[in-house]
XYZ file of C-alpha atoms in Angstrom:
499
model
C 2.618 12.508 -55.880
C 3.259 15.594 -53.763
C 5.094 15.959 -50.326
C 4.028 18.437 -48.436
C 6.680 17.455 -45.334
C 4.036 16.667 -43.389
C 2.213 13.855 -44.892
C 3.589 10.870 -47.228
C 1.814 8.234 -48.678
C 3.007 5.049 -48.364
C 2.529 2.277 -51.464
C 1.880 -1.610 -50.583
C -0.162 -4.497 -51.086
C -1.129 -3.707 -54.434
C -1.425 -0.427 -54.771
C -3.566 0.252 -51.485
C -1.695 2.845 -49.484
C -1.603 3.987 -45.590
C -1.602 7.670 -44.814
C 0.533 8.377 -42.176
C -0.328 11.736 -40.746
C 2.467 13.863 -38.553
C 0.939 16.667 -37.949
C -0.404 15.597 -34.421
C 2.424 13.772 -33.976
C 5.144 16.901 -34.725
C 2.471 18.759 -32.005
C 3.147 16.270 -29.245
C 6.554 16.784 -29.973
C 6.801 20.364 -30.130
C 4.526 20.843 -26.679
C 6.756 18.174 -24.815
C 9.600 20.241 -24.766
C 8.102 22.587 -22.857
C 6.443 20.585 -20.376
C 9.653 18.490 -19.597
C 11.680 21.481 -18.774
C 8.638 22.195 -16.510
C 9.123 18.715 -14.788
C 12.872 19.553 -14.809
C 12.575 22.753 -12.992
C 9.960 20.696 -10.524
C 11.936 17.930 -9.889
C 15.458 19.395 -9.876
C 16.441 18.380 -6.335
C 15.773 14.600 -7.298
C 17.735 13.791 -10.581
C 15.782 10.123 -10.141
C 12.622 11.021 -9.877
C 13.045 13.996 -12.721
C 14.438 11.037 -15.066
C 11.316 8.751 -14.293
C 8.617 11.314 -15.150
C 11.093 12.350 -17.925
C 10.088 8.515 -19.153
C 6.247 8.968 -18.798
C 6.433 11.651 -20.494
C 8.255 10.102 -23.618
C 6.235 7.020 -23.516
C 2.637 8.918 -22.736
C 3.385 12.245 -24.934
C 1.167 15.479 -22.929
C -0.803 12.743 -21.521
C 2.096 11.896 -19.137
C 2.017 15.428 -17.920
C -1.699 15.578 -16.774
C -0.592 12.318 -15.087
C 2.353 14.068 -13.307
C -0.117 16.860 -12.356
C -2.149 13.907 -10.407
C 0.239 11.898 -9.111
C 3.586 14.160 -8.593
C 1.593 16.935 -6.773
C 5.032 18.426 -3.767
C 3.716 18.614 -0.612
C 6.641 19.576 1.190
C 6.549 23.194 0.971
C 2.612 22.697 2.129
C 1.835 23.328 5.871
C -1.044 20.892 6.197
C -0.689 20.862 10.154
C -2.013 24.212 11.420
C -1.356 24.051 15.377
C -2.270 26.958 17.358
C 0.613 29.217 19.262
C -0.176 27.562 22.381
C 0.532 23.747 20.870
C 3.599 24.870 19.089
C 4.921 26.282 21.925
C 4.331 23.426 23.956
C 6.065 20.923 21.624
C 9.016 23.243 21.263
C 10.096 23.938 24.622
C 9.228 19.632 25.557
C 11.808 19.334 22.390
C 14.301 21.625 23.892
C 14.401 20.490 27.128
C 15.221 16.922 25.863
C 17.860 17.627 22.880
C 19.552 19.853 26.352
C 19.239 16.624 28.496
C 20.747 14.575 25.831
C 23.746 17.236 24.861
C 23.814 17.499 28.383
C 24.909 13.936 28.807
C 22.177 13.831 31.634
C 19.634 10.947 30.299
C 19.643 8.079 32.361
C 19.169 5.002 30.436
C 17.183 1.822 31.431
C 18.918 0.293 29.191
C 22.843 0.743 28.957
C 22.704 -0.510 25.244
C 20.308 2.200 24.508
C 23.349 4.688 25.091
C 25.013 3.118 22.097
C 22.321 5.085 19.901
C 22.209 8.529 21.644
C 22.789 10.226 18.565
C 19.848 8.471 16.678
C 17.410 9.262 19.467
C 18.903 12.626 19.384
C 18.378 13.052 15.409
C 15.159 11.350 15.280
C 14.314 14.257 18.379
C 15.857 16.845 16.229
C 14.658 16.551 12.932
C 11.522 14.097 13.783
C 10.183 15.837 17.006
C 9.910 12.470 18.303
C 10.221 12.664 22.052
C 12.189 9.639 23.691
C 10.295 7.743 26.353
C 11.188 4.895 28.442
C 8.501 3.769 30.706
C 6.683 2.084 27.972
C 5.982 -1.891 27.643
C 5.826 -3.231 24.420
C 4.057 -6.516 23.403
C 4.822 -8.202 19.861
C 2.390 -9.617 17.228
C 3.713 -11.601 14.436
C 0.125 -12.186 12.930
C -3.704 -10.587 12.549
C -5.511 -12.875 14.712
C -3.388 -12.387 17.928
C -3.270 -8.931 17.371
C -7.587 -8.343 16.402
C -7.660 -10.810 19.611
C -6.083 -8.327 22.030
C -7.502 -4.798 19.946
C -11.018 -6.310 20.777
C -10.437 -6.893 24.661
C -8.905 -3.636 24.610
C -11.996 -2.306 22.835
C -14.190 -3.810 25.234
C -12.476 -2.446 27.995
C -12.224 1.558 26.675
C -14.287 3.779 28.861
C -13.315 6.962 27.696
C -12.491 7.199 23.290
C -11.283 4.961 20.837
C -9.132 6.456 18.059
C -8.785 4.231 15.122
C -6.245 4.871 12.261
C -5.975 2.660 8.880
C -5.022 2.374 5.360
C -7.189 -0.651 4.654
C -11.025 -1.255 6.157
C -12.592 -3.693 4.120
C -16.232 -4.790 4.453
C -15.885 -8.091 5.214
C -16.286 -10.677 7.987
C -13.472 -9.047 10.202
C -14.193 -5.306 9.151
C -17.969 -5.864 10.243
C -16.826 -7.279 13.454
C -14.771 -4.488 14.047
C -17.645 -2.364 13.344
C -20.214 -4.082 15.492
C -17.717 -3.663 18.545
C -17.397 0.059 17.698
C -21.105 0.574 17.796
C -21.574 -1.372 20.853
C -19.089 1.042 22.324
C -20.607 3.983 21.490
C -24.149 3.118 22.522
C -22.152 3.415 25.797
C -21.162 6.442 25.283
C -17.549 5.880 24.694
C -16.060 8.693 22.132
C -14.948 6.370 18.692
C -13.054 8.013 15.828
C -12.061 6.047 13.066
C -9.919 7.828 10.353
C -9.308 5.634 7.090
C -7.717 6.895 4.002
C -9.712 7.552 0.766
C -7.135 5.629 -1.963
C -6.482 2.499 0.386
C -9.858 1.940 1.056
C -11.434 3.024 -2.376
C -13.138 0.059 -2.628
C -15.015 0.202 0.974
C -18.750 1.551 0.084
C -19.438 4.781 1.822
C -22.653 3.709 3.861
C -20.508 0.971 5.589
C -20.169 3.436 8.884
C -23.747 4.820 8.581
C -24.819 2.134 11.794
C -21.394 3.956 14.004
C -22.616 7.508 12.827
C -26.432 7.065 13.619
C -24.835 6.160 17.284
C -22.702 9.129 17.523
C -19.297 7.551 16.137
C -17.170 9.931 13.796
C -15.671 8.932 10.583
C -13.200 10.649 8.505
C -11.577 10.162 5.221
C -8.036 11.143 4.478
C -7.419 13.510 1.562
C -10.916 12.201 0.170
C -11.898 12.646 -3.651
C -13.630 15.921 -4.088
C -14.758 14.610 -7.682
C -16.117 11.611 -8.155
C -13.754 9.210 -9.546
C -10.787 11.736 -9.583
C -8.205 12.394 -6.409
C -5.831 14.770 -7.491
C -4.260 13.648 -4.444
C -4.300 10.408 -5.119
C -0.779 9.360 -5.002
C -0.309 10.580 -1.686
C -1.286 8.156 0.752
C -2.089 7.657 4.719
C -0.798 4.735 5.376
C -0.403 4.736 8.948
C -2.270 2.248 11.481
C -2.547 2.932 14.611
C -5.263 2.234 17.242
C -5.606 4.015 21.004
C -7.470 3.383 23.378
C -8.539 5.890 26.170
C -5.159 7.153 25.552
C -3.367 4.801 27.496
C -2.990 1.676 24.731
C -1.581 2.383 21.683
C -1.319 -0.038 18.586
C 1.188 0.145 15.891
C 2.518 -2.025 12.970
C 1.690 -3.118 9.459
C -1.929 -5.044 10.372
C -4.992 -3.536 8.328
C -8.038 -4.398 8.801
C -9.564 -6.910 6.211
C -9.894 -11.101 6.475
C -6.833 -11.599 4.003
C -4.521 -10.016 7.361
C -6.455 -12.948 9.627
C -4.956 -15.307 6.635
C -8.338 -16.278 5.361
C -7.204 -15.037 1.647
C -6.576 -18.102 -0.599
C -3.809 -16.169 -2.924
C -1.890 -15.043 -0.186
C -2.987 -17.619 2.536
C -1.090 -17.380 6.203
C -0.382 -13.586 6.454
C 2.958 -12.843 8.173
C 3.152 -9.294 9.747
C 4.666 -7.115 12.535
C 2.313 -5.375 15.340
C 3.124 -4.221 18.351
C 1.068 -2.801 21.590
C 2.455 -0.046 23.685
C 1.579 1.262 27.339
C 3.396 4.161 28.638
C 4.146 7.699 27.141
C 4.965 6.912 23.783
C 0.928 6.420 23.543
C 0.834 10.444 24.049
C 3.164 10.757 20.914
C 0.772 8.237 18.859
C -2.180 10.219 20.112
C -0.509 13.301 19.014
C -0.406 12.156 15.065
C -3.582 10.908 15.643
C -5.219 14.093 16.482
C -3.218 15.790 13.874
C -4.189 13.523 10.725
C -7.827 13.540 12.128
C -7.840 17.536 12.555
C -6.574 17.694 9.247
C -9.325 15.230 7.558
C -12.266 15.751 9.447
C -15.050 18.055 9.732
C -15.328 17.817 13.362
C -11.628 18.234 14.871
C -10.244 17.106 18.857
C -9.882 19.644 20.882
C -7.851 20.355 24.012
C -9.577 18.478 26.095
C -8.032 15.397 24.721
C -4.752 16.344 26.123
C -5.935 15.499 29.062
C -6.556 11.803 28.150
C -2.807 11.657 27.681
C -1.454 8.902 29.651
C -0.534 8.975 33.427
C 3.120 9.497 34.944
C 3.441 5.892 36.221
C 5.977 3.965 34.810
C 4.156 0.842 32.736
C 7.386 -1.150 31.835
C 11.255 -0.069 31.149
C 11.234 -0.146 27.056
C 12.771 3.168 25.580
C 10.725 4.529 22.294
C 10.382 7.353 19.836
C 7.078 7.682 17.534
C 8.722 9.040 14.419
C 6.702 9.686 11.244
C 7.552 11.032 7.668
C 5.039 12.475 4.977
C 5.201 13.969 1.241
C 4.675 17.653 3.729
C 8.248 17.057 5.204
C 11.487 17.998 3.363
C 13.463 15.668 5.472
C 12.617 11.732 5.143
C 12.491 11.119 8.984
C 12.345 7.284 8.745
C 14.458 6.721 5.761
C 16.925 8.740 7.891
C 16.721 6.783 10.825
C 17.033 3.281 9.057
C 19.921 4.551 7.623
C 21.862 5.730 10.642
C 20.853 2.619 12.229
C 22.161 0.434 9.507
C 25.501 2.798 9.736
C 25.227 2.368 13.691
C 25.297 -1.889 12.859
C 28.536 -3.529 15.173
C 27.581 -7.241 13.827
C 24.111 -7.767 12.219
C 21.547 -5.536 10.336
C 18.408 -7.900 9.827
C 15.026 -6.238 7.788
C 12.020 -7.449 6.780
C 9.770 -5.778 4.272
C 7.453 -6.820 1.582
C 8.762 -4.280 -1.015
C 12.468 -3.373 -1.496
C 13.099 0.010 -3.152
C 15.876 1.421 -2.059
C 17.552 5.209 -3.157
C 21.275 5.513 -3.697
C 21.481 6.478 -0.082
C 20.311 3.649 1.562
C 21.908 1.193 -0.836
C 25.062 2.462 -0.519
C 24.547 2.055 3.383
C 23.441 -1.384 3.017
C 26.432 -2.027 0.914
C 29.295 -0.241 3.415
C 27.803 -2.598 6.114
C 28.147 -5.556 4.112
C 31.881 -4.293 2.908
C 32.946 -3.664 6.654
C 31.978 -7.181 7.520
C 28.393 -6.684 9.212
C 26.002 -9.363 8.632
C 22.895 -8.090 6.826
C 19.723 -9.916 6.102
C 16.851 -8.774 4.538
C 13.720 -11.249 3.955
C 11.084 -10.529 1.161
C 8.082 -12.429 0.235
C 8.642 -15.393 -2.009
C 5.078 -14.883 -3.635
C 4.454 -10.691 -4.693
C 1.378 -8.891 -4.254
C 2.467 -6.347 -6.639
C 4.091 -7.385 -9.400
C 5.508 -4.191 -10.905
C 6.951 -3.967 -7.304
C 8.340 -7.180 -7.095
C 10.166 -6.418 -10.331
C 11.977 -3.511 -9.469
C 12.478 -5.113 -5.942
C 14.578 -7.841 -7.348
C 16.586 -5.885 -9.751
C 17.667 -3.919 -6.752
C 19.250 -7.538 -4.858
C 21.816 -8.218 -7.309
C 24.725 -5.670 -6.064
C 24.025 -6.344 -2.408
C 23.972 -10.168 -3.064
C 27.013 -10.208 -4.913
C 28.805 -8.127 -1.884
C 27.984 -10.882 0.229
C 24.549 -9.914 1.742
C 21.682 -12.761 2.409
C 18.594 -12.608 0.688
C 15.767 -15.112 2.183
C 12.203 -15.298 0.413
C 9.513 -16.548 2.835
C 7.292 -19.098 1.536
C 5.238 -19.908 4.045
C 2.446 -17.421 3.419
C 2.727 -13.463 2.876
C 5.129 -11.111 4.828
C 3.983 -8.249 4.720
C 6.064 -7.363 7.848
C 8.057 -3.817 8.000
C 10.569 -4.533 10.630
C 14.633 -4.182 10.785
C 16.797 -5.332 13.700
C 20.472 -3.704 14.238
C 22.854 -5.786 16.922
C 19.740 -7.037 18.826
C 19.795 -4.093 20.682
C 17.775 -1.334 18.391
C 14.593 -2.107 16.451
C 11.870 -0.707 14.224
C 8.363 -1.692 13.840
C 5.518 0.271 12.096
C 3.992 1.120 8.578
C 6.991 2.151 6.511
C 8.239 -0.295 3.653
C 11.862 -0.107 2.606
C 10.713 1.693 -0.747
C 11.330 5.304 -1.807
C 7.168 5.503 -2.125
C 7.380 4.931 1.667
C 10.134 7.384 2.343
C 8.991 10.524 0.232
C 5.062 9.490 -0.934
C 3.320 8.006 1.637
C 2.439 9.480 5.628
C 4.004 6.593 7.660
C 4.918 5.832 11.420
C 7.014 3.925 12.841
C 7.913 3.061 16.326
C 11.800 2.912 17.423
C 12.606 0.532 20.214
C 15.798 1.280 22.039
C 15.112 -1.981 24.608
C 17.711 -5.217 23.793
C 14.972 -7.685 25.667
C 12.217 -6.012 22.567
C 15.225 -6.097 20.066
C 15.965 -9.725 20.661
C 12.517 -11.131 20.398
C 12.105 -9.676 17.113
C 15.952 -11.132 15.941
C 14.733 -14.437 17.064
C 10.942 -14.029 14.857
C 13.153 -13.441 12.300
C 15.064 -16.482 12.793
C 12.428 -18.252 13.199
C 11.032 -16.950 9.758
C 14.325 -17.999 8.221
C 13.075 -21.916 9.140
C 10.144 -21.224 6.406
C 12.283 -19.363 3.847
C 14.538 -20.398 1.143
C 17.992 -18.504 0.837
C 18.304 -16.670 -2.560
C 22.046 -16.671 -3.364
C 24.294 -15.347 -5.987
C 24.913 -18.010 -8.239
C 20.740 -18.662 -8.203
C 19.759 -14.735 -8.791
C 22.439 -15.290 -11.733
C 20.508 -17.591 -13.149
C 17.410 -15.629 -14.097
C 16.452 -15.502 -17.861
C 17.293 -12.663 -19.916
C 13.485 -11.731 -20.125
C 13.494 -11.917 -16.665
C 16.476 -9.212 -16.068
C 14.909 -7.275 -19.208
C 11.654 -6.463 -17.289
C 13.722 -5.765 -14.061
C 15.790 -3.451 -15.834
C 12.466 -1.672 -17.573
C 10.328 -1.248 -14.563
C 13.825 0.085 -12.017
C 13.856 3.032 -14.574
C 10.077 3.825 -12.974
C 10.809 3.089 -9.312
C 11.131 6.139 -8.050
C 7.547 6.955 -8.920
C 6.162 3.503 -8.366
């Protein structure tokens, strides 16, 4: 027998024998080292996320590199938003004039609690460009049906556009409904736009809005698939919602549109979310990242004539908000930022809600300095996961915060899907952006701050109330878990920076 040091044969069974061939494997090797220094030099400013697509790459040899070409695409040095000298001006000096007011000391609050988080408006005006407003009223939705209920009068009142925003349009009883309004709207000559994203609504068949285009409706697809059946862009999501209506109602929360969010979805069955309606300026600032998604996606884009749809001067209710919103475009993670400084900002309670909990080093190690300094911090996951992968590295991240004395509760009454956290009843956050790192660097989210203790305390008391229907996760019972169990926690964390 002859070795060549590249092939052995290998005796067994009776003589038979298995050649083993490592040629293609000393190949993979040898063109792996390259590419991982390449994902290394691309990666460098997040040792996490370098490590996880360090991983593909073992376990998917060259393979795992086309895969990081699809799905680890950096967006942030990317201007996407082209705005014309007149716009940017605009925005810039309204920014200005604020941050002065604010350094100033010369805001006025409606709220004296609000003046606990001047520096959090302040940042989230500074790094966000989210202007603070405080004529705005804000109602709450804690489910799909009250919230379709009111979008639908609100749609049957619009005399002037309808912008619609979502991640999810499905084409079923509720998604036709929606449609069927849409058109009916348009036949009167009411402007409808309806932007959806390309990966969360994959599965919705592309003659679906050919009825609201013959009647002069406009449809657009975020980053669609120029390929059939390939999005190079495909890991970068929009997964705002938001809904206006002749720019004076603005909608904003977690609530797709599809019958599983109206609870009509066996698996998942009641559907627990967070939705809120807005009147006042803060609508403008929704508008604004309306039009500049939908001039980004669509072949017809808004001119300037919608800044005149803007809403009116007159004071609609007392709430203070900011419309912040992050992207994969933005070096800075706007909303991970702000969650953090309001967790650091916490006197007695921090309480969130999310479906997925993925947090970075940064906002566990908030989380954890609140629970050390005696704050009392609740977060409240689903019992039942949608995403099991998810779930996973969710749980494997509860340990260390439970064992510091945190409270874990998992709903069981239905699905939360709710993104929602609550800091001394006085501060809140309600919109599209999980507590996961895909949220914070991946995705395009929005959320809206509330800076209004009468707002803040409604949602601390829904989440009370949710506590009634949950069962507390402690300690000794996360302890408990097999070692399986902790095995495929500890296997899937290594991916969740990617996941």
């Amino acid at each position: 027998m002859v070795y060549t040091g590249v092939e052995c044969t290998i005796r067994r069974l009776g003589g038979s024998s298995v050649a083993i061939n490592l040629n293609f494997l000393t190949i993979l090797t040898i063109v792996n080292i390259p590419l991982a220094i390449v994902v290394m030099f691309m990666e460098r400013r997040n040792v996490g996320v370098t490590w996880a697509w360090l991983m593909v790459l073992l376990f998917l040899p060259a393979v795992g590199f086309v895969v990081y070409l699809v799905f680890g695409q950096n967006l942030s040095k990317k201007k996407l938003y082209k705005l014309n000298k007149r716009t940017r001006e605009t925005m810039a000096s309204l920014i200005e004039n604020q941050r002065r007011e604010f350094r100033d000391h010369r805001v006025v609050f409606n709220d004296e609690a609000a003046a606990n988080h001047a520096d959090l408006i302040y940042m989230n005006l500074t790094s966000g460009f989210a202007l603070y407003t405080q004529n705005n009223k804000v109602d709450i939705f804690t489910d799909g049906n009250s919230k379709f209920d009111s979008l639908f009068d609100d749609i049957e009142r619009a005399s002037n556009h309808i912008h619609l925003m979502y991640y999810i349009v499905s084409n079923d009883s509720l998604g036709n409904r929606l449609l069927d309004a849409l058109i009916s709207k348009a036949k009167q000559g009411v402007k409808v736009r309806f932007l959806v994203d390309d990966i969360g609504s994959s599965h919705l068949p592309r003659h679906f809005f050919r009825r609201l285009k013959d009647v002069g409706g406009e449809v657009a697809y975020f980053f669609p698939s120029k390929i059939p059946y390939l999005n190079i862009r495909v890991n970068y999501r929009n997964h705002r919602k938001l809904a206006i209506i002749d720019g004076q109602i603005g909608y904003i929360g977690g609530i797709n549109v599809g019958d599983e969010y109206l609870g009509l979805n066996k698996r998942y069955g009641f559907w627990r979310d967070s939705h809120l309606r807005i009147t006042g300026y803060a609508v403008s600032q929704m508008q604004a990242h309306f039009m500049m998604d939908w001039n980004l996606a669509a072949v017809e884009p808004i001119g300037r004539e919608v800044l005149a749809l803007f809403p009116p001067a007159g004071d609609t209710g007392k709430a203070g908000v900011q419309i912040v919103s992050s992207g994969p475009n933005q070096s800075l993670e706007q909303i991970k930022n702000a969650y953090i400084k309001m967790i650091n900002s916490a006197k007695e309670t921090v309480y969130i809600q999310t479906p997925y909990f993925i947090p970075d080093e940064s906002l566990l190690t908030a989380l954890k300095m609140a629970v050390l300094s005696g704050k009392d911090v609740r977060i409240m996951l689903p019992s039942k996961p949608d995403h099991k992968m998810v779930y996973l590295a969710s749980y494997s991240y509860l340990g260390e915060l439970l064992e510091e004395g945190m409270k874990c509760y998992l709903y069981e009454k239905g699905f939360l899907h709710a993104k929602m956290i609550v800091v001394d009843g006085q501060v809140a956050s309600v919109g599209t952006a999980n507590v996961d790192i895909r949220s914070f660097k991946l995705n395009f989210e929005v959320n809206a701050i509330l800076y209004d203790t009468e707002t803040a305390c409604k949602l601390q008391r829904i989440f009370e109330d949710d506590m009634k229907v949950s069962r507390e996760l402690t300690y000794e019972a996360y302890q408990k878990r097999s070692t399986f169990q902790r095995f495929k926690e500890s296997c899937v964390r290594l991916l969740s920076p990617i996941l």
